[in-house]
Tab-separated table of C-alpha atoms and ligand atoms in Angstrom:
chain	number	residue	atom	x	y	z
A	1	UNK	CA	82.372	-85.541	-164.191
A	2	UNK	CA	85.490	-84.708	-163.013
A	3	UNK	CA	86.458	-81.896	-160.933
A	4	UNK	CA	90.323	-80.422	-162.382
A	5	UNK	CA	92.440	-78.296	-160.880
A	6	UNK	CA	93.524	-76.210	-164.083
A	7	UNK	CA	97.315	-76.231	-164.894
A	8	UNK	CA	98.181	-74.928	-168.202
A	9	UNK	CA	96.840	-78.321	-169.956
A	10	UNK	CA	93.882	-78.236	-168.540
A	11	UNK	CA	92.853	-75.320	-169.288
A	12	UNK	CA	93.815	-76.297	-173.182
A	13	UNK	CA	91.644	-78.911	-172.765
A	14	UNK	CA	89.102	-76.683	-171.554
A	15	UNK	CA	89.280	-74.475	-174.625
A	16	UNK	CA	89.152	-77.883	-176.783
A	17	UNK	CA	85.778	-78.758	-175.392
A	18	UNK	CA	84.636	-75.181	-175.289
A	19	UNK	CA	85.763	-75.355	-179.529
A	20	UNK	CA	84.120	-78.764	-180.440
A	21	UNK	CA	80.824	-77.038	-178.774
A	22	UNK	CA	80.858	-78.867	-175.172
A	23	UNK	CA	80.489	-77.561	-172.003
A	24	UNK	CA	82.936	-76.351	-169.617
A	25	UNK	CA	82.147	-75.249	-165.805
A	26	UNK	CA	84.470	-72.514	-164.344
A	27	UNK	CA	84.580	-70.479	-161.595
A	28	UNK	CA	84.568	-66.494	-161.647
A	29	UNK	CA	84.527	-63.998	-158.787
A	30	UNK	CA	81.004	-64.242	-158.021
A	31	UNK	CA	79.202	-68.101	-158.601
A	32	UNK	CA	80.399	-71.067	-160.941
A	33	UNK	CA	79.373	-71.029	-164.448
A	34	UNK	CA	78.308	-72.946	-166.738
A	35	UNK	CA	80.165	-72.178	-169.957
A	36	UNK	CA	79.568	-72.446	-173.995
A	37	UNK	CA	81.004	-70.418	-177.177
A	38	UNK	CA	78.821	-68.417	-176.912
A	39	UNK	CA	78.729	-68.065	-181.167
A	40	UNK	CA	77.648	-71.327	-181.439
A	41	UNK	CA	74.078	-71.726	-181.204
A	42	UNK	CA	74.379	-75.765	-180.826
A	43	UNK	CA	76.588	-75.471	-177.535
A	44	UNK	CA	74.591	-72.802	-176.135
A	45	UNK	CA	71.507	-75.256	-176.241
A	46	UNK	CA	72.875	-77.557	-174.286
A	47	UNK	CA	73.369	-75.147	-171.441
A	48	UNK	CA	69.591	-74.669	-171.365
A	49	UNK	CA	69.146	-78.502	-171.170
A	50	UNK	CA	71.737	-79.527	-169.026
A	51	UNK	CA	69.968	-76.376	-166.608
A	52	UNK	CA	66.527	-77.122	-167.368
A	53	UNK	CA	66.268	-73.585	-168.114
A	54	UNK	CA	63.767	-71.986	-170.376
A	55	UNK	CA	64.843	-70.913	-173.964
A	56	UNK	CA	63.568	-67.251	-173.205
A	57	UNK	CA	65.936	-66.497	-170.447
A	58	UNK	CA	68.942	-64.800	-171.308
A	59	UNK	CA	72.607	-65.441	-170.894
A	60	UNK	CA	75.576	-63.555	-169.890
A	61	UNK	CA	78.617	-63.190	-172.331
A	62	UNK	CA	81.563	-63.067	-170.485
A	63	UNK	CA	84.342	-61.777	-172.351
A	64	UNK	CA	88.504	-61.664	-172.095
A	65	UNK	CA	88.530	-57.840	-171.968
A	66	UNK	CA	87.077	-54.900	-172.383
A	67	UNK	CA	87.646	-54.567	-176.251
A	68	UNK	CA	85.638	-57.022	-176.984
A	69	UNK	CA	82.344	-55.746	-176.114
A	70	UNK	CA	82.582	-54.088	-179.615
A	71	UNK	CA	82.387	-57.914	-181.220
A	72	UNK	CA	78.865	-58.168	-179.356
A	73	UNK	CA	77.221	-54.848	-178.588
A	74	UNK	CA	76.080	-52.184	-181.238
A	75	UNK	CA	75.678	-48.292	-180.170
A	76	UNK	CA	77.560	-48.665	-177.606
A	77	UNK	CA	77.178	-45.571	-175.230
A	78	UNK	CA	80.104	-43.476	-174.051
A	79	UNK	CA	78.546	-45.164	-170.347
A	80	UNK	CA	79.106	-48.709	-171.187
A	81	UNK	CA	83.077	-47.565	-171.567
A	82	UNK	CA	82.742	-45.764	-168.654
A	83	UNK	CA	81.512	-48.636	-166.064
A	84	UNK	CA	83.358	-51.677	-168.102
A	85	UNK	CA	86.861	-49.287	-167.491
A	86	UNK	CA	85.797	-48.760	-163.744
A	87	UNK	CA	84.508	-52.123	-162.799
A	88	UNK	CA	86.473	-54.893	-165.278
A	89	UNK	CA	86.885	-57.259	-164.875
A	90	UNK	CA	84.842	-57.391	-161.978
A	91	UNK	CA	81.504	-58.588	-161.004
A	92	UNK	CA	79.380	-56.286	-163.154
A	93	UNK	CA	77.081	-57.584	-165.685
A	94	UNK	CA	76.433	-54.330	-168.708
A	95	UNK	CA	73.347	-54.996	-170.948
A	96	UNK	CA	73.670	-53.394	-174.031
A	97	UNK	CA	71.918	-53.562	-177.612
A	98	UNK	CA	73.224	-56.773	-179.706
A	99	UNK	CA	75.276	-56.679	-182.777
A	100	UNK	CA	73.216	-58.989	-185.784
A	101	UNK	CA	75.160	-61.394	-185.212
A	102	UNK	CA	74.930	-62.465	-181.949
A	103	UNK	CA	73.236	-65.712	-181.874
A	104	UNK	CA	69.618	-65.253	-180.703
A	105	UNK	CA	69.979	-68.409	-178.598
A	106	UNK	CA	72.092	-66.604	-176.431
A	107	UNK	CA	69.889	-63.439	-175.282
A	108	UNK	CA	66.724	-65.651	-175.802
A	109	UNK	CA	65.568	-63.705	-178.293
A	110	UNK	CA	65.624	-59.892	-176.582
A	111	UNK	CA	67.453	-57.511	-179.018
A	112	UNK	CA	70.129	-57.022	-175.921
A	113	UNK	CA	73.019	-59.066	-174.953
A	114	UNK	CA	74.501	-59.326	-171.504
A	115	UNK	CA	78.602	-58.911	-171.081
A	116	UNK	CA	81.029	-58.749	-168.208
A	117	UNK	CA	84.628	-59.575	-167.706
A	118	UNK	CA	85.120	-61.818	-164.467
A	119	UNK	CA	87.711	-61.132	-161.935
A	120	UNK	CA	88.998	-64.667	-161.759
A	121	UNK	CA	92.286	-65.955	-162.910
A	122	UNK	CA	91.100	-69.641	-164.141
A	123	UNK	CA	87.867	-67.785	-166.023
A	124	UNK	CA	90.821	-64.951	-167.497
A	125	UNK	CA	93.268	-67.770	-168.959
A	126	UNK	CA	90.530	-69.640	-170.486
A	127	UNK	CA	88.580	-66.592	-172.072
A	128	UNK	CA	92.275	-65.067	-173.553
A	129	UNK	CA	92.854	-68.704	-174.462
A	130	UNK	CA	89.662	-69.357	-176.164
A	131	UNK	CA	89.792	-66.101	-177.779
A	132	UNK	CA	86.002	-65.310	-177.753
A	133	UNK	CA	82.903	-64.505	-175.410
A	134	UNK	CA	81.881	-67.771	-173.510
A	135	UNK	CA	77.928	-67.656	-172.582
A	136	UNK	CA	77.562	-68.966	-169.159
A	137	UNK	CA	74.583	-68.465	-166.771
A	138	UNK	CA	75.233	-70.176	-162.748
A	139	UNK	CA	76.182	-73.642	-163.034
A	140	UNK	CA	73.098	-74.821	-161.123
A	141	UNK	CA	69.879	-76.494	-162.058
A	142	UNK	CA	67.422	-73.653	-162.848
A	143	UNK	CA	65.880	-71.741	-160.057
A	144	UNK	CA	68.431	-73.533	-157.709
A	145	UNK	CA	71.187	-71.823	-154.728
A	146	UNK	CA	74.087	-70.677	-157.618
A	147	UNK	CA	77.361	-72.702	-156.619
A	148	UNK	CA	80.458	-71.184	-154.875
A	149	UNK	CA	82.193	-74.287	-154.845
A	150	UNK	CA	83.602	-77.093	-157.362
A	151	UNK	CA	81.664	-79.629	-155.608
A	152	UNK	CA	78.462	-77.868	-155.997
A	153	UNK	CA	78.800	-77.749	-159.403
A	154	UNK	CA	79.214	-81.644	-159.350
A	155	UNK	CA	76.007	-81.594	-157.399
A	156	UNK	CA	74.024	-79.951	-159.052
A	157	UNK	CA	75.094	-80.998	-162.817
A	158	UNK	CA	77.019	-84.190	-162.389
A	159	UNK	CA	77.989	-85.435	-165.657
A	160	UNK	CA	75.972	-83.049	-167.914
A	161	UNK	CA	79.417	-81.203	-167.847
A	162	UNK	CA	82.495	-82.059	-169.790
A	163	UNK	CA	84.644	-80.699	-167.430
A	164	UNK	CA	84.572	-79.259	-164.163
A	165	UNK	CA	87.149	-76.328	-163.313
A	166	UNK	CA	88.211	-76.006	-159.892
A	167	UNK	CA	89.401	-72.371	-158.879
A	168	UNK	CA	88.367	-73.086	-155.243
A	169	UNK	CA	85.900	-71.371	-153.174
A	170	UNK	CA	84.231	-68.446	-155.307
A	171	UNK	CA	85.115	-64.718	-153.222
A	172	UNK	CA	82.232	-62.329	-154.194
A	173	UNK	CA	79.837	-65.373	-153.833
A	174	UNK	CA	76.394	-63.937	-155.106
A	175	UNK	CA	76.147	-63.440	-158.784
A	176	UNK	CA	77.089	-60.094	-160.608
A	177	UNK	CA	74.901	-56.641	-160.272
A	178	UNK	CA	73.351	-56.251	-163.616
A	179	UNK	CA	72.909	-53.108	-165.107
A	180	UNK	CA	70.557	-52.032	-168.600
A	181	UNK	CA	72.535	-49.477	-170.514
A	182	UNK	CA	70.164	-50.556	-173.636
A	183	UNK	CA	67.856	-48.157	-172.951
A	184	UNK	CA	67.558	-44.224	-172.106
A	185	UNK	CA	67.542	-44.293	-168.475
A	186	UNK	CA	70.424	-46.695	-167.383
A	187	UNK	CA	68.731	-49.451	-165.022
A	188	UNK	CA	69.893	-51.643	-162.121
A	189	UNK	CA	67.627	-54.865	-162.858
A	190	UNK	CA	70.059	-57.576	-160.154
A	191	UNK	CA	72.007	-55.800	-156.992
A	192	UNK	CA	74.812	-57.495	-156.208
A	193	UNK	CA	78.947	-56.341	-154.827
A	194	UNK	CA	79.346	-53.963	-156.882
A	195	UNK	CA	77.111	-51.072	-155.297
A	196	UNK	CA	74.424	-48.513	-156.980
A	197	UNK	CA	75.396	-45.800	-155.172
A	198	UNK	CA	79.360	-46.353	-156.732
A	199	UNK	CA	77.633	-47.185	-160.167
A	200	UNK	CA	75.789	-43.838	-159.607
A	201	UNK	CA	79.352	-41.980	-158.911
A	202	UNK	CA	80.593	-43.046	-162.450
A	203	UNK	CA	77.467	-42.639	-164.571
A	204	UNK	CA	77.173	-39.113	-162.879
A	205	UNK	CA	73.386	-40.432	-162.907
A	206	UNK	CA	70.948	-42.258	-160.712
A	207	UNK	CA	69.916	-45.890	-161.301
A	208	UNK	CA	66.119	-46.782	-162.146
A	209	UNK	CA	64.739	-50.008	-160.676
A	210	UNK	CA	62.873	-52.004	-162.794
A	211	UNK	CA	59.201	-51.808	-162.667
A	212	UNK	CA	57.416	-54.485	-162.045
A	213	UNK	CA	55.894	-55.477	-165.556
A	214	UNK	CA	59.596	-55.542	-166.623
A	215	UNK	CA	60.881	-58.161	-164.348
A	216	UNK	CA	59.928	-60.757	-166.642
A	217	UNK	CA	63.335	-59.934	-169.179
A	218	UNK	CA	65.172	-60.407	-166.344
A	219	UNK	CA	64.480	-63.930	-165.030
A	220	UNK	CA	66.982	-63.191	-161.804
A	221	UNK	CA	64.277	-60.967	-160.650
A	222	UNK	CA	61.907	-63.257	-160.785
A	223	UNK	CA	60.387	-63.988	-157.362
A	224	UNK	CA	61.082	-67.486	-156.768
A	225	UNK	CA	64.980	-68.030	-157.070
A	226	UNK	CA	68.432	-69.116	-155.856
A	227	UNK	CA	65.907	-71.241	-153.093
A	228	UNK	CA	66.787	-74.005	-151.369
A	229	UNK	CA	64.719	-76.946	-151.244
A	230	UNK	CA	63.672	-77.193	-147.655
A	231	UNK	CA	61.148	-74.245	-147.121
A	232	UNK	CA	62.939	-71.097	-145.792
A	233	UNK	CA	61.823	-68.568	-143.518
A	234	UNK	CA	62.880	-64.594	-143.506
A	235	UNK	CA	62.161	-63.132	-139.751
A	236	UNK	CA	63.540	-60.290	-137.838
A	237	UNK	CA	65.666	-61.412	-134.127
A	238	UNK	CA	62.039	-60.590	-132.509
A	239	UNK	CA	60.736	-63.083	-133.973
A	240	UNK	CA	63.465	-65.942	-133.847
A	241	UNK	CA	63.354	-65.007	-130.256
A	242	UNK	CA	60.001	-65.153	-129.428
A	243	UNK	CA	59.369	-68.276	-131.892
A	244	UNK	CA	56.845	-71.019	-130.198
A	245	UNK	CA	55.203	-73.850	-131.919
A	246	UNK	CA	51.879	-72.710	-133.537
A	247	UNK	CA	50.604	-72.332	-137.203
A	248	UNK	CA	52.935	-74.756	-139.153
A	249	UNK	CA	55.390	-75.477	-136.380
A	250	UNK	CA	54.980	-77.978	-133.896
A	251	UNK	CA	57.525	-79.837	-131.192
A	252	UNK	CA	58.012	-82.310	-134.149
A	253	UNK	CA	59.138	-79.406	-136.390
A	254	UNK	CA	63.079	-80.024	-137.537
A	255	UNK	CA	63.993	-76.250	-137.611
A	256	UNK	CA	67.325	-75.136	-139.063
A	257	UNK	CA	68.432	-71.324	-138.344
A	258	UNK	CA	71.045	-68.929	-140.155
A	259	UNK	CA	71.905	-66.185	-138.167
A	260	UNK	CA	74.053	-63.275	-136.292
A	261	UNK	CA	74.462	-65.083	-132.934
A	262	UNK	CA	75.860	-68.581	-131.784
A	263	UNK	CA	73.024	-68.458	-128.922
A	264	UNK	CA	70.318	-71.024	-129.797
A	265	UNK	CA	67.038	-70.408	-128.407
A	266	UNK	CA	66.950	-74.305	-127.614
A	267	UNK	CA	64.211	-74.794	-131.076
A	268	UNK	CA	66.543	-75.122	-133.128
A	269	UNK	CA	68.586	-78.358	-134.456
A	270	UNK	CA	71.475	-76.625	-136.389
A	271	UNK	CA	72.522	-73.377	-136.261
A	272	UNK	CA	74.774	-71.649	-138.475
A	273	UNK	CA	76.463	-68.530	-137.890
A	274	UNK	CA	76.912	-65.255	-139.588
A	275	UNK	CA	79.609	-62.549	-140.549
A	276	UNK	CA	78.254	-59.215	-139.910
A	277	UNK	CA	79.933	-57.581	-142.631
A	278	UNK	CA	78.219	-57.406	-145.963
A	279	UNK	CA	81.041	-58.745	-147.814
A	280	UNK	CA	81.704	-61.973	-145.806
A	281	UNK	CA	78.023	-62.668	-145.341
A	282	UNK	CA	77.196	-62.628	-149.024
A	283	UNK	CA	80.340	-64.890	-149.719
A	284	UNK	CA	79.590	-67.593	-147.573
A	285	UNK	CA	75.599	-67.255	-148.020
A	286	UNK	CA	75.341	-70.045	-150.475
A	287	UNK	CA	77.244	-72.878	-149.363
A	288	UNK	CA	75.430	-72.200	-146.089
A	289	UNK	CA	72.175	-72.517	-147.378
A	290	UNK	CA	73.309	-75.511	-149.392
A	291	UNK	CA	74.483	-77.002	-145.885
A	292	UNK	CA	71.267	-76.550	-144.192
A	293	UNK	CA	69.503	-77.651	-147.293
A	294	UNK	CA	71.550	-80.776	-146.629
A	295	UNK	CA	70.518	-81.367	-143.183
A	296	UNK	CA	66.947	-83.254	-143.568
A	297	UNK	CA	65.203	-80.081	-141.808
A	298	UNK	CA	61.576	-79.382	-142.140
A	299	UNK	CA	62.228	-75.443	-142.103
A	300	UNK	CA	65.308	-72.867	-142.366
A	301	UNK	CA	64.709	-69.626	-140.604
A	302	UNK	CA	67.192	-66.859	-141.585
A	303	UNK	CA	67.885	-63.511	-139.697
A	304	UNK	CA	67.098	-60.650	-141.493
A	305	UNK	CA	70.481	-58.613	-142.311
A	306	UNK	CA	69.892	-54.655	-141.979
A	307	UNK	CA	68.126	-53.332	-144.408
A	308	UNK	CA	70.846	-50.654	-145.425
A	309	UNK	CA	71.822	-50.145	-148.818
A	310	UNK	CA	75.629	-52.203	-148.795
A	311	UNK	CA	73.309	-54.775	-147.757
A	312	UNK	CA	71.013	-54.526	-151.191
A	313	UNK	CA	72.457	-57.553	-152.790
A	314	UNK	CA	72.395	-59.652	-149.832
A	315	UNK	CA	68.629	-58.339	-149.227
A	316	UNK	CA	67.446	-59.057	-152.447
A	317	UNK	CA	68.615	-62.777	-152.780
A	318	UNK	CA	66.669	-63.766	-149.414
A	319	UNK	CA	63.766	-61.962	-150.525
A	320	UNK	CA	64.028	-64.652	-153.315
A	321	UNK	CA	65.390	-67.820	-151.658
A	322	UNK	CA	62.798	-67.150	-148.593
A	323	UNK	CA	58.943	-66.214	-147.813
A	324	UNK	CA	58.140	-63.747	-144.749
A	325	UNK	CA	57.679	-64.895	-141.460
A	326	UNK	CA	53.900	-63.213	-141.682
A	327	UNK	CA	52.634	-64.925	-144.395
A	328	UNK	CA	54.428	-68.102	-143.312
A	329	UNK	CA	52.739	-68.491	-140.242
A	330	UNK	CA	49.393	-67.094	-141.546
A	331	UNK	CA	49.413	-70.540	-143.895
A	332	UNK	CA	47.141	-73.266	-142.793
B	401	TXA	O1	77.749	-63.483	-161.574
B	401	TXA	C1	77.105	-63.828	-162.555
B	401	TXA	O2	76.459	-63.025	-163.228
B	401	TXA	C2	77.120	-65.311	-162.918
B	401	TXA	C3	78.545	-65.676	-163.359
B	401	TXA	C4	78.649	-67.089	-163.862
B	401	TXA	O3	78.976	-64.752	-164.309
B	401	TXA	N1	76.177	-65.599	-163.922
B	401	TXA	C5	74.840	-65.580	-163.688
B	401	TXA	O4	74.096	-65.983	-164.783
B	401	TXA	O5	74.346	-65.275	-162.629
B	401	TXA	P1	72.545	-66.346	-164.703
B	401	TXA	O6	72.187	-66.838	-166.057
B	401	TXA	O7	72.299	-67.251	-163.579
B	401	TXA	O8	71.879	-64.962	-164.523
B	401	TXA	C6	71.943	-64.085	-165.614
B	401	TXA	C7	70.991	-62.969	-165.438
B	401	TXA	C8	69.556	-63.424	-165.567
B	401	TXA	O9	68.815	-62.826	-164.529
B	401	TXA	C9	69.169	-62.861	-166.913
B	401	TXA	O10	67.826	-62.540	-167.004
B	401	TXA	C10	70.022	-61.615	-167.008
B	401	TXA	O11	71.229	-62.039	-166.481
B	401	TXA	N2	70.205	-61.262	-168.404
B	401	TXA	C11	70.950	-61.870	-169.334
B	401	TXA	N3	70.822	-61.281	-170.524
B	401	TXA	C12	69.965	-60.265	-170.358
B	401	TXA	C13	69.420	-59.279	-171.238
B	401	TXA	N4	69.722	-59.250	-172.532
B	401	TXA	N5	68.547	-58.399	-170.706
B	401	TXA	C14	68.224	-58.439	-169.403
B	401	TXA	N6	68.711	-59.348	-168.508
B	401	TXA	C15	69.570	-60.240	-169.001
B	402	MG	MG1	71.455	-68.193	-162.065
């Protein structure tokens, strides 16, 4: 499928597509996405196919303003205004109870919806121009690295898109923090930019974390995401640094490592370096990973990032894309 840079035509045709029930790619702040009208129940089906993605696992609504989340949400709490007037359009995703008439195809059956406004420009002048909320999950095959680029979106989905929008590289680059209003205790279930602690400030209330038995309504907590194909490797700098060839590396092994220094301990084929700020490391994670992915390696070792709350976000997605260093090398 073709990747468009959107002038104001395009992004009519967009909004065509999106109306006869087709599916439109477009990039937001945080990952590309894969978008539907989200009221009709037909389109949003073919998100789940064109993803292989299971019917159960919800959707996110993204919406042209805040106004709107009274067309999808019922009860909404006086905290929902609060966050959506704080952080929207932005990359914060607000789960709240559905209205009736949200199409059950789009929360996959849970009696909540998910709704954000994006902090794009190309996502913005499609949503206004569409006039309603457009369901779209990351435009990547399911359980796959999200895209930050046009051409990843090609990559991944080829021509099980109508059209592919290109608003170049995407600037938050890992998908939106989620946050449960839905419920009595308001509930970060996916870190991401924007922070707890700042969420915290506005509700004038700490976050819960999701317990464990929850994690199953929110399939971005699941344990085995956003992962590359090439098995990947979490270790701490003691460990790249000390790293010799036992367990399941040998002198054969095509090692790949993603980390804080240009200095190769000699082991490795490719190495890719790091920002150390928070920001520019979680915008450039992805296509990264995607690189080494690329590269015919056997293994991807990462650097673990500090384990300091700006770095939550960042934290959690290589907790996901990548198995510990211990167990790794404890496997026969
Ligand atoms: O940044 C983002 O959020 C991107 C861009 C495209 O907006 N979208 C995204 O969508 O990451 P997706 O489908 O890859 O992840 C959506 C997450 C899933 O973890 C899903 O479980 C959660 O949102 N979610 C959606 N509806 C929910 C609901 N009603 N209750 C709990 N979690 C929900
Ligand atoms: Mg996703």
């Amino acid at each position: 499928m073709a990747i468009v840079i959107p002038d104001e035509l395009v992004i009519n045709q967009a909004v065509a597509l999106l109306r006869q029930g087709r599916l439109v790619a477009l990039p937001t702040e945080t990952v590309y996405g894969l978008g539907a009208d989200a009221k009709n129940p037909e389109a949003v089906k073919k998100i789940f196919a064109a993803k292989g993605r299971p019917a159960d696992h919800p959707l996110i609504v993204h919406l042209p303003d805040m106004s709107a989340l009274e067309d999808w949400a019922a009860d909404i709490p006086e905290s929902a205004w609060k966050l959506a007037g704080r952080f929207w359009p932005g990359p914060l995703t607000i789960v709240l109870k559905k209205r009736l008439d949200v199409p059950s195809e789009v929360t996959g059956g849970q009696p909540t919806v998910a709704l954000r406004v994006p902090d794009h420009p190309v996502a913005l002048q499609v949503l206004k121009a569409f006039g309603g909320g457009i369901a779209a999950p990351s435009a990547n095959r399911f359980c796959r690295i999200s895209p930050t680029h046009a051409s990843h979106v090609e990559e991944e989905l080829g021509d099980q898109v109508d059209l592919i929008l290109d608003g170049g590289p995407c600037q938050v680059g890992l998908e939106s923090t989620i946050i449960d209003l839905s419920g009595l205790t308001p509930k970060l279930l996916r870190p991401g930019q924007t922070g707890k602690s700042e969420i915290e400030a506005v509700l004038g209330q700490l976050l819960a974390l999701p317990e464990e038995n929850e994690k199953i309504h929110a399939p971005g907590a699941m344990e085995v995401h956003y992962a590359p194909s090439t098995r990947t490797i979490l270790c701490s700098k003691d460990q790249i640094n000390n790293l010799k060839f036992s367990g399941p590396l040998n002198s054969d092994s095509k090692i790949g490592l993603l980390s804080f220094t240009k200095e190769n301990p000699g082991l490795f084929l490719k190495t890719l370096q790091m920002p150390e700020n928070f920001g520019d490391y979680g915008q450039s994670l992805y296509a990264n990973l995607r690189n080494l992915d690329h590269a015919g390696l056997d293994f991807i070792l990462i650097e673990q990032p500090p384990q300091t709350e700006e770095w939550r976000g960042v934290n959690d997605r290589l907790t996901k894309a990548a198995q510990s260093f211990d167990v790794f090398m404890s496997a026969k």
